[in-house]
Tab-separated table of C-alpha atoms in Angstrom:
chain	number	residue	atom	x	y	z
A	591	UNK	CA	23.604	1.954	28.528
A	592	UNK	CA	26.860	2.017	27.772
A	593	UNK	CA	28.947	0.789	24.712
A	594	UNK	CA	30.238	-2.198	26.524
A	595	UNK	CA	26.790	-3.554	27.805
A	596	UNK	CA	24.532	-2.373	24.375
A	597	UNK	CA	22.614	-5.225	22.873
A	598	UNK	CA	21.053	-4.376	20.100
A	599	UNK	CA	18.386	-6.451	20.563
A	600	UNK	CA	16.957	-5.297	23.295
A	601	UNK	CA	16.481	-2.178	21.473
A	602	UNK	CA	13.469	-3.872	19.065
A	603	UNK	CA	10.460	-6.049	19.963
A	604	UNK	CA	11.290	-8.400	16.883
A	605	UNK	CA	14.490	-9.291	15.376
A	606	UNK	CA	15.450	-10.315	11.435
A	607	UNK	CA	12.900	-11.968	9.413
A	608	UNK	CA	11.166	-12.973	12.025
A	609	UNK	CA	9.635	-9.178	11.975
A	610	UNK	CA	7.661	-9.856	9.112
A	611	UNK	CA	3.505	-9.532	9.057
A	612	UNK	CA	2.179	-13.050	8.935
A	613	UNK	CA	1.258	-14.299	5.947
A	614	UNK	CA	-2.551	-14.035	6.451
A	615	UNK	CA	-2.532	-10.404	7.758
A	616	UNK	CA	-0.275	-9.520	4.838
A	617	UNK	CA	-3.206	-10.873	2.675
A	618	UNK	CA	-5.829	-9.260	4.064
A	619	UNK	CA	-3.748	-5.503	4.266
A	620	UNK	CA	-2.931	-6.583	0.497
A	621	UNK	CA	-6.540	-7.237	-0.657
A	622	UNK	CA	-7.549	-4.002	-0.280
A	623	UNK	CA	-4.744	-2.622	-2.582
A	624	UNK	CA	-6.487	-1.770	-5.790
A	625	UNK	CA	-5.463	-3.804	-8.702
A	626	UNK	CA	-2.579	-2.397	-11.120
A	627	UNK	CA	-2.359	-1.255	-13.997
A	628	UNK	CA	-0.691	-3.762	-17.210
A	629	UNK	CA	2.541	-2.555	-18.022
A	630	UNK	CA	4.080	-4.536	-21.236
A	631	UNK	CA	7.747	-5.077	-19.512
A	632	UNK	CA	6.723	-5.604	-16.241
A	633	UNK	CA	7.415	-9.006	-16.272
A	634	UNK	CA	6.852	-9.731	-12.284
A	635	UNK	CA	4.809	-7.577	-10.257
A	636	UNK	CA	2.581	-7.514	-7.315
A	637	UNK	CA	0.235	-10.234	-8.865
A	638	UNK	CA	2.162	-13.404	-7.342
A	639	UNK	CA	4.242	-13.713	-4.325
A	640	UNK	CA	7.722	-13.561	-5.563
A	641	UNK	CA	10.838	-12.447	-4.059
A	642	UNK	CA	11.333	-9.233	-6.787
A	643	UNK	CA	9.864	-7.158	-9.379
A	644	UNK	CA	11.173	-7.819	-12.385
A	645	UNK	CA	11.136	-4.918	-15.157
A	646	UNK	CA	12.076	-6.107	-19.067
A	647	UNK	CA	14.498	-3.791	-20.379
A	648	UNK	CA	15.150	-5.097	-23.823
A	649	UNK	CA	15.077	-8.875	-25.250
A	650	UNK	CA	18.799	-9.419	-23.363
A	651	UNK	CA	18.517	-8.043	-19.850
A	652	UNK	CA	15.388	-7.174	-17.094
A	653	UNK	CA	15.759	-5.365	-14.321
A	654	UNK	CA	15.044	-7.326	-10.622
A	655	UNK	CA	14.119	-4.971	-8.143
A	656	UNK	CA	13.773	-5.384	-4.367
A	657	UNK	CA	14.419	-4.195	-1.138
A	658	UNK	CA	14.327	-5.560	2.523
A	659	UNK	CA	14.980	-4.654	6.035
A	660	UNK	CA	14.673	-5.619	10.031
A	661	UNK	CA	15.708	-4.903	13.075
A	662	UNK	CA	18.443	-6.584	14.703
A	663	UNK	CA	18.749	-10.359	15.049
A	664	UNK	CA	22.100	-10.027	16.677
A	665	UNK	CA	23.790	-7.818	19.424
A	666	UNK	CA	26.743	-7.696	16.783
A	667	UNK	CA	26.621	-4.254	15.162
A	668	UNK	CA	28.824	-5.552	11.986
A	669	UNK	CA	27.382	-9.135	11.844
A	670	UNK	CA	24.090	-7.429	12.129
A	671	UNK	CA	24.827	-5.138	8.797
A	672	UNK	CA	26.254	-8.586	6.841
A	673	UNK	CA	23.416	-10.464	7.652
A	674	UNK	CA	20.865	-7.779	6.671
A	675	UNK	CA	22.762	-7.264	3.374
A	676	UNK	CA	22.856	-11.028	2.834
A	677	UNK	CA	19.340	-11.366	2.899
A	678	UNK	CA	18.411	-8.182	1.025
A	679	UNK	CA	20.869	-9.305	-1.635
A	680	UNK	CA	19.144	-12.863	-1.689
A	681	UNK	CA	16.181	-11.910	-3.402
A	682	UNK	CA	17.829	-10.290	-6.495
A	683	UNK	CA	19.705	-14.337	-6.533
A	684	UNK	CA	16.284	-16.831	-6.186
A	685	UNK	CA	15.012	-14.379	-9.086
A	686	UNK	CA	18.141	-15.942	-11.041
A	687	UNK	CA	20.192	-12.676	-11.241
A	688	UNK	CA	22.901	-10.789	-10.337
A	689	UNK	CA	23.236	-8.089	-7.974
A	690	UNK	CA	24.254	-4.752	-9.735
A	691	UNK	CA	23.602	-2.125	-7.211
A	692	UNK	CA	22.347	-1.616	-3.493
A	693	UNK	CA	20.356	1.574	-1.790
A	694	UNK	CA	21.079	1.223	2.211
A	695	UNK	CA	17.574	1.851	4.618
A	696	UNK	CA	18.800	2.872	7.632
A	697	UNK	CA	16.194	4.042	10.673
A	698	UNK	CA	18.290	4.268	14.127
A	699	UNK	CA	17.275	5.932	17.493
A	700	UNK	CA	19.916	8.319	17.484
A	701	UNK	CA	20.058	9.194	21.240
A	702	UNK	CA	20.102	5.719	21.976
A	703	UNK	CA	22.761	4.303	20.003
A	704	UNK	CA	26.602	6.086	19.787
A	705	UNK	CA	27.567	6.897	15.937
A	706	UNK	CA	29.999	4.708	15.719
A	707	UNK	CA	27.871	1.316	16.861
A	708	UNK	CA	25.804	2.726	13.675
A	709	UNK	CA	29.088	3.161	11.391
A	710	UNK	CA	29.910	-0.639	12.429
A	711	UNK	CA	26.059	-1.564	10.761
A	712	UNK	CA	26.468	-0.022	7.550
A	713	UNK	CA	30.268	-0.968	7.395
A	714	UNK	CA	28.903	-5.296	7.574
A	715	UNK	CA	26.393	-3.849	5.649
A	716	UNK	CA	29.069	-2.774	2.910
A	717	UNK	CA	31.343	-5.295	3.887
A	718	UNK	CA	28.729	-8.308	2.094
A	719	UNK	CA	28.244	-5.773	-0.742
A	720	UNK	CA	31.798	-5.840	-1.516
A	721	UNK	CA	31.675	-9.612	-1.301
A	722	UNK	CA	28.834	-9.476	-4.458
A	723	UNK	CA	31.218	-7.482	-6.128
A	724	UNK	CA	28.600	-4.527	-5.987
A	725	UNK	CA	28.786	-0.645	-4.332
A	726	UNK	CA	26.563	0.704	-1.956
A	727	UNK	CA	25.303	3.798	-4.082
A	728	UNK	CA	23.258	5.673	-2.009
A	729	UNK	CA	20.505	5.340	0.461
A	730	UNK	CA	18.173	7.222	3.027
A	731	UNK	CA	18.116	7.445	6.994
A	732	UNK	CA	15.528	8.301	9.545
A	733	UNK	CA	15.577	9.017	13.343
A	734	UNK	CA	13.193	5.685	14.439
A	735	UNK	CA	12.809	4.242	17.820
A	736	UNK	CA	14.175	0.925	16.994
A	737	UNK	CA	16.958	0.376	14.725
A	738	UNK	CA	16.344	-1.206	11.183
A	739	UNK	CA	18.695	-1.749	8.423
A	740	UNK	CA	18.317	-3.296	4.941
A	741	UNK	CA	19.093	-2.608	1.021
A	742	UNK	CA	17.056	-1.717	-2.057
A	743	UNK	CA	18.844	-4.220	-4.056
A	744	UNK	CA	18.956	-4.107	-7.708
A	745	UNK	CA	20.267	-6.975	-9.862
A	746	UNK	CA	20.223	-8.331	-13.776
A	747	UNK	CA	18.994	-11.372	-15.359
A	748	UNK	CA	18.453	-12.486	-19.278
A	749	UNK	CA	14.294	-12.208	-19.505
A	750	UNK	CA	14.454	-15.779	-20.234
A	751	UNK	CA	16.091	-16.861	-16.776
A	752	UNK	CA	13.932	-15.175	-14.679
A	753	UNK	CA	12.581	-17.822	-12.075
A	754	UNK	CA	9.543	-17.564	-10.606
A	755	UNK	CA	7.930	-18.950	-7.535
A	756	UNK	CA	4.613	-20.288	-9.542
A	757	UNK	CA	5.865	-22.766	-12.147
A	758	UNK	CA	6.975	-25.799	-10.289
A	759	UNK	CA	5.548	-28.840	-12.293
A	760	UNK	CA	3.941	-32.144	-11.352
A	761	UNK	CA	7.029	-34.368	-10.534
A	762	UNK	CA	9.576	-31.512	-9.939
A	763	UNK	CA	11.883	-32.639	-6.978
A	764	UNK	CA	12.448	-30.013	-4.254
A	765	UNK	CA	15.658	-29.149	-3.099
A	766	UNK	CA	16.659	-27.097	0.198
A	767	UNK	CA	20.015	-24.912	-0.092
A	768	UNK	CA	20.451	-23.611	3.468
A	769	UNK	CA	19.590	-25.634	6.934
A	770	UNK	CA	16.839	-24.702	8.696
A	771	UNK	CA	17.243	-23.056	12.727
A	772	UNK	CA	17.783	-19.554	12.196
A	773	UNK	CA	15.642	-17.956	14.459
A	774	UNK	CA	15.047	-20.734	17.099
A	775	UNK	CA	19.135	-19.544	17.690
A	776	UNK	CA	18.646	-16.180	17.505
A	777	UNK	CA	16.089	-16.732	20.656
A	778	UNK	CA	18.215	-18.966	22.036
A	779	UNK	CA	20.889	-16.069	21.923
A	780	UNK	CA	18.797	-13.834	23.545
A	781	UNK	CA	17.923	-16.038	26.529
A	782	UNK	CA	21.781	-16.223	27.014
A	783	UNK	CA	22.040	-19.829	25.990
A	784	UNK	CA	23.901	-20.381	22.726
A	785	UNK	CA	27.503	-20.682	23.117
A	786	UNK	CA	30.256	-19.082	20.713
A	787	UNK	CA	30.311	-22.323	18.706
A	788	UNK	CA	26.792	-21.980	18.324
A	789	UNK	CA	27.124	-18.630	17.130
A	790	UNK	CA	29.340	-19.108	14.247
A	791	UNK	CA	26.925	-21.444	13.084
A	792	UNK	CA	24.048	-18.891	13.239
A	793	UNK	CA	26.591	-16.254	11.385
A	794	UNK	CA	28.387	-19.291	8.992
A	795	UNK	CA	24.774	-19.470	7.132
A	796	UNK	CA	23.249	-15.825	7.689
A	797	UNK	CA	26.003	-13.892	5.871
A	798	UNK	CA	26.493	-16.855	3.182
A	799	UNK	CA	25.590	-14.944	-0.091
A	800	UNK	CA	22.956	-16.948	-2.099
A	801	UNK	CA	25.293	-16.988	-5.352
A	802	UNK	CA	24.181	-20.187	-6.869
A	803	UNK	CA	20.669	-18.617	-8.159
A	804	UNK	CA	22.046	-17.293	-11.266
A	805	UNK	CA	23.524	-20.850	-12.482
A	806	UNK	CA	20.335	-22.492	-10.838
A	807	UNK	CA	18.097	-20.450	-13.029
A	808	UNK	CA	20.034	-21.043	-16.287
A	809	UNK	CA	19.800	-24.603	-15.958
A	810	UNK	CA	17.813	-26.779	-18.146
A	811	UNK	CA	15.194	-28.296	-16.012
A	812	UNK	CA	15.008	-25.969	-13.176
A	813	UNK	CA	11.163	-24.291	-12.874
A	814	UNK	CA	10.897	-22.354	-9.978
A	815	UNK	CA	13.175	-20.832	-7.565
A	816	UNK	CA	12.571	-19.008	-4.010
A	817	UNK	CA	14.411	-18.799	-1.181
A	818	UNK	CA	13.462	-19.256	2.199
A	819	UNK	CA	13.125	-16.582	5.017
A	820	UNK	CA	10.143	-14.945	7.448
A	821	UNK	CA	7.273	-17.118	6.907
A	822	UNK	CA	9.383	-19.979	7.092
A	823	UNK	CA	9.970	-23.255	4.784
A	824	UNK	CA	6.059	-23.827	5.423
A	825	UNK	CA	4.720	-20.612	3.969
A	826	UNK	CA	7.486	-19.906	1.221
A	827	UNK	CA	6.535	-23.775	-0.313
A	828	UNK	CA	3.189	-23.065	0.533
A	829	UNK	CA	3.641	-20.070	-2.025
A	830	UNK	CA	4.944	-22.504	-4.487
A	831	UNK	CA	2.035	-24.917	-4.433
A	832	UNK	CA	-0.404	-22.352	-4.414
A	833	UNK	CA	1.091	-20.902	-7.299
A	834	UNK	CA	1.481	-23.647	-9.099
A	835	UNK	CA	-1.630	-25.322	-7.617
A	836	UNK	CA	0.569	-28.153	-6.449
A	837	UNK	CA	0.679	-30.455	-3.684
A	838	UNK	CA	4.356	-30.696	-1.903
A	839	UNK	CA	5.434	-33.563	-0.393
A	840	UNK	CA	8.048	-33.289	2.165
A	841	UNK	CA	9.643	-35.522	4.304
A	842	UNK	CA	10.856	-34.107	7.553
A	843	UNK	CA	14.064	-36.431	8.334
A	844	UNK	CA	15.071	-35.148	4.728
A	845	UNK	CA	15.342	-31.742	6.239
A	846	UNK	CA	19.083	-30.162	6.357
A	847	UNK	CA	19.134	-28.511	9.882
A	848	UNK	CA	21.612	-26.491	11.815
A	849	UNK	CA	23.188	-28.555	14.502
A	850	UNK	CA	23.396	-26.233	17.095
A	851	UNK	CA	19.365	-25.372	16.388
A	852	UNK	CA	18.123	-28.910	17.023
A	853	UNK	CA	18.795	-29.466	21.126
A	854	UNK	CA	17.161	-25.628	21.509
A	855	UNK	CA	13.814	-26.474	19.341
A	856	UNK	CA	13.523	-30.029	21.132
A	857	UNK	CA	13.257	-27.639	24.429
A	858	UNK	CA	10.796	-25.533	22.474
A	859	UNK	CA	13.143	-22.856	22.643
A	860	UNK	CA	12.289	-20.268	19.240
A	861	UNK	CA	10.766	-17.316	18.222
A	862	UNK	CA	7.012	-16.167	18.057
A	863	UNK	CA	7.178	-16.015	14.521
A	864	UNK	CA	6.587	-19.960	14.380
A	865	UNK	CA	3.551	-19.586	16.067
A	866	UNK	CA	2.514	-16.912	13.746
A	867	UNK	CA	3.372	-19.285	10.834
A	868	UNK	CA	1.823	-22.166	11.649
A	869	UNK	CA	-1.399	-20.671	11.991
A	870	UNK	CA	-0.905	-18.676	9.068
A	871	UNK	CA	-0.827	-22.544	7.295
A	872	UNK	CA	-3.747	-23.471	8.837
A	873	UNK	CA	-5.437	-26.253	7.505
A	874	UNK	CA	-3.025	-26.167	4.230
A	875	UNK	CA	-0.270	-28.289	5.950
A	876	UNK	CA	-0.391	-31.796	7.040
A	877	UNK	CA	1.429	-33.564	9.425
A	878	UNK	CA	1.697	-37.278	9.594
A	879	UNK	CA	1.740	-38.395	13.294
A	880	UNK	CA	5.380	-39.358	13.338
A	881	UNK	CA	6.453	-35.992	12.489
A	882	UNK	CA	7.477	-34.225	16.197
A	883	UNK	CA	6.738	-30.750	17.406
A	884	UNK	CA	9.925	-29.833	17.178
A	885	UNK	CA	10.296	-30.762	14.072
A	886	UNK	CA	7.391	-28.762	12.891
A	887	UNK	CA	8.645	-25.999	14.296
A	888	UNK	CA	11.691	-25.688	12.872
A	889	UNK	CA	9.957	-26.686	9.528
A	890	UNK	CA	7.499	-22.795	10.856
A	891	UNK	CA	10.849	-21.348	11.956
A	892	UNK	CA	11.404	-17.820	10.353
A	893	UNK	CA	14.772	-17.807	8.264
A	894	UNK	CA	16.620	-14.771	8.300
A	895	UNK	CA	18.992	-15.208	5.237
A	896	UNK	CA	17.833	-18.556	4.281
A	897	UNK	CA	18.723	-20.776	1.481
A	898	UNK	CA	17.175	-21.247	-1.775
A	899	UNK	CA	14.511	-23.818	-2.644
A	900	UNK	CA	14.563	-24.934	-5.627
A	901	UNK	CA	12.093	-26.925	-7.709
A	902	UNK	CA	13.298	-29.147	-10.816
A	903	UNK	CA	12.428	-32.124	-13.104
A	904	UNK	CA	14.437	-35.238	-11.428
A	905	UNK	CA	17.039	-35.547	-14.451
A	906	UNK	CA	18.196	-31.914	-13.193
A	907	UNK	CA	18.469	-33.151	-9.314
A	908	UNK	CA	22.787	-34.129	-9.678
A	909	UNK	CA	23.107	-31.002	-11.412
A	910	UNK	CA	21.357	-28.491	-9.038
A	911	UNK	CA	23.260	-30.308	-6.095
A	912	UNK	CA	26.672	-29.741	-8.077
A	913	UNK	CA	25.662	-26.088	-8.517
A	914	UNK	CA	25.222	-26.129	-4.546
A	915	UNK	CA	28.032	-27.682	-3.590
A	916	UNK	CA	30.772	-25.619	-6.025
A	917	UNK	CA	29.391	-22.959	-4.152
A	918	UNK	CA	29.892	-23.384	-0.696
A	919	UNK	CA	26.554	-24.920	0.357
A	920	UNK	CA	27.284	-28.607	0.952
A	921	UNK	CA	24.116	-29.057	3.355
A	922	UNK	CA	21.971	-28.931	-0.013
A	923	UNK	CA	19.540	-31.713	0.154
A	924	UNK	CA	16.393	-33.197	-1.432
A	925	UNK	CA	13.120	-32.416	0.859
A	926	UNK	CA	10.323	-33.745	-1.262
A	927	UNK	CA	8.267	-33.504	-4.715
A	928	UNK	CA	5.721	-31.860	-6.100
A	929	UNK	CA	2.880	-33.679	-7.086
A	930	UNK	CA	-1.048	-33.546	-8.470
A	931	UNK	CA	-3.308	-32.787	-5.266
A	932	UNK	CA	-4.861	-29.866	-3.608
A	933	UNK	CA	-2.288	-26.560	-2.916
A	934	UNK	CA	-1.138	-27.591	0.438
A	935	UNK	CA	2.190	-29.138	1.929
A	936	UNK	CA	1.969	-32.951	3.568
A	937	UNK	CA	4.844	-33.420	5.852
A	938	UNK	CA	5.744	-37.164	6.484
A	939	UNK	CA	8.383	-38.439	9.175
């Protein structure tokens, strides 16, 4: 295979976040995990599902602590290494910090792929660190048969900022920062059917740093923060409710989608990972009869890079769509509330 006719991903049997264990095998591996030990400053740990660990350092700053990696979503060596960091990076913002450093995981099958297709990686990669205004310091590689790339990203927040994904409140209005379509393009890419315009719409949002989360967190009214990748917007609010023990409400023509995403899904065009997802849900989610299968499954549709979902009392609703906006994410958009009820999402048309 030559330089000219490499695609990346035919090199992996997943691609992006749509690589992730399903959310009910990840359970079951995780239940067997004994339980830890309490440590005063760790503030977030294993105990719920949030995006980072969060380690108090004194009463003015805690440490947010996270790392993530896949293999490739796109043939692209350096779009591949931006979108990786993007996401990585994403984390450290729906915790409500700021990145400070980033630790590069790089795996590659060396006989397989030329040096320099592997220099383009780590140079996107380094290219979205840049961007956050933050060096890559370090890292470690491996000889692997498929290549993966990601960060250990490490960011600051004040202790009293930190947003998690449990304390959403009876009422709180949820709001979507990203469209939704991610990975039913990236299969659509790989079947040889999304055009260049397409494309730049997969890349616009991927590689879109998640910068808002610090000024979301520190705003009065805002309770819990997330953002939106693998298990899709399903399983991430399904995290929320369950945490919170919450219903969700969402209404699917609410949705923000990616245009170029929405004639591929209506031909069931998309990844596994929805599959995966949706049964992962099970019985938790609720469909009204109006709501289409292709709208479900873009609803199940693993988001590499995704947006942040935010939930917040309705007086805070103008101001966490401002926040959006000023930064570059005018698709932001009100999905639903949270509301008494079992933990489980009930999607309307």
């Amino acid at each position: 295979m030559t330089n000219a006719t490499l695609r990346l991903t035919e090199l992996s049997h997943g691609g992006g976040c749509g690589c992730k264990i399903a959310p009910s095998v990840l359970s079951e591996m995780l239940a067997s995990m004994p339980a830890a030990q309490p440590f005063a400053n760790l503030m977030v740990g294993t105990e719920t599902a949030d995006d980072a660990a969060v380690w108090r350092l004194n009463d003015q700053q805690a440490l947010i602590a996270t790392t993530d990696f896949f293999m490739p979503i796109v043939d692209d060596p350096y779009d591949f290494g931006r979108i990786a960091a993007t996401n990585a990076l994403s984390d450290v913002y729906a915790m409500g910090g700021t990145p400070i450093m980033a630790l590069a995981i790089v795996g590659m099958p060396i006989n397989t792929l030329p040096v320099e297709v592997i220099g383009r990686i780590l140079a996107g990669g380094a290219s979205i660190c840049a961007e956050a205004g933050i060096p890559v310091a370090g890292g470690h590689s491996i000889d692997s048969p498929e290549p993966i790339y990601g960060l250990v990203a490490l960011g600051l927040a004040h202790p009293d900022t930190i947003k998690r994904n449990r304390d959403a409140r009876d009422g709180d209005v949820l709001i979507l920062g990203k469209p939704l379509g991610v990975g039913v393009l990236g299969s659509a890419m790989k079947k040889g059917l999304l055009d260049a315009d397409g494309y730049a719409q997969m890349i616009a949002t991927t590689t879109r740093l998640n910068r808002p989360g610090p000024a979301l967190a520190a705003l009065d009214g805002v309770h819990a923060l997330t953002d939106v990748t693998g298990f899709g917007l399903l399983g991430h609010l399904l995290e929320l409710c369950r945490g919170a023990g919450l219903e969700a409400q969402v209404s699917a023509s609410a949705l923000p989608l990616i245009p170029a995403a929405i004639p591929f899904a209506r031909d069931g065009i998309g990844p596994g990972a929805i599959g995966r997802n949706l049964a992962s849900c099970g019985d938790a989610v609720q469909f009204d009869s109006g709501v289409e299968t292709w709208q479900r499954s873009l609803m199940a549709d693993a988001q590499t890079s995704g947006g942040l979902l935010v939930a917040c009392a309705p007086e805070a609703v103008e101001n966490v769509l401002a926040i959006f906006r000023q930064g570059g994410f005018g698709e932001a958009a009100v999905i639903g509330r949270m509301a008494q009820g079992p933990a489980q999402v009930k999607v309307t048309a």
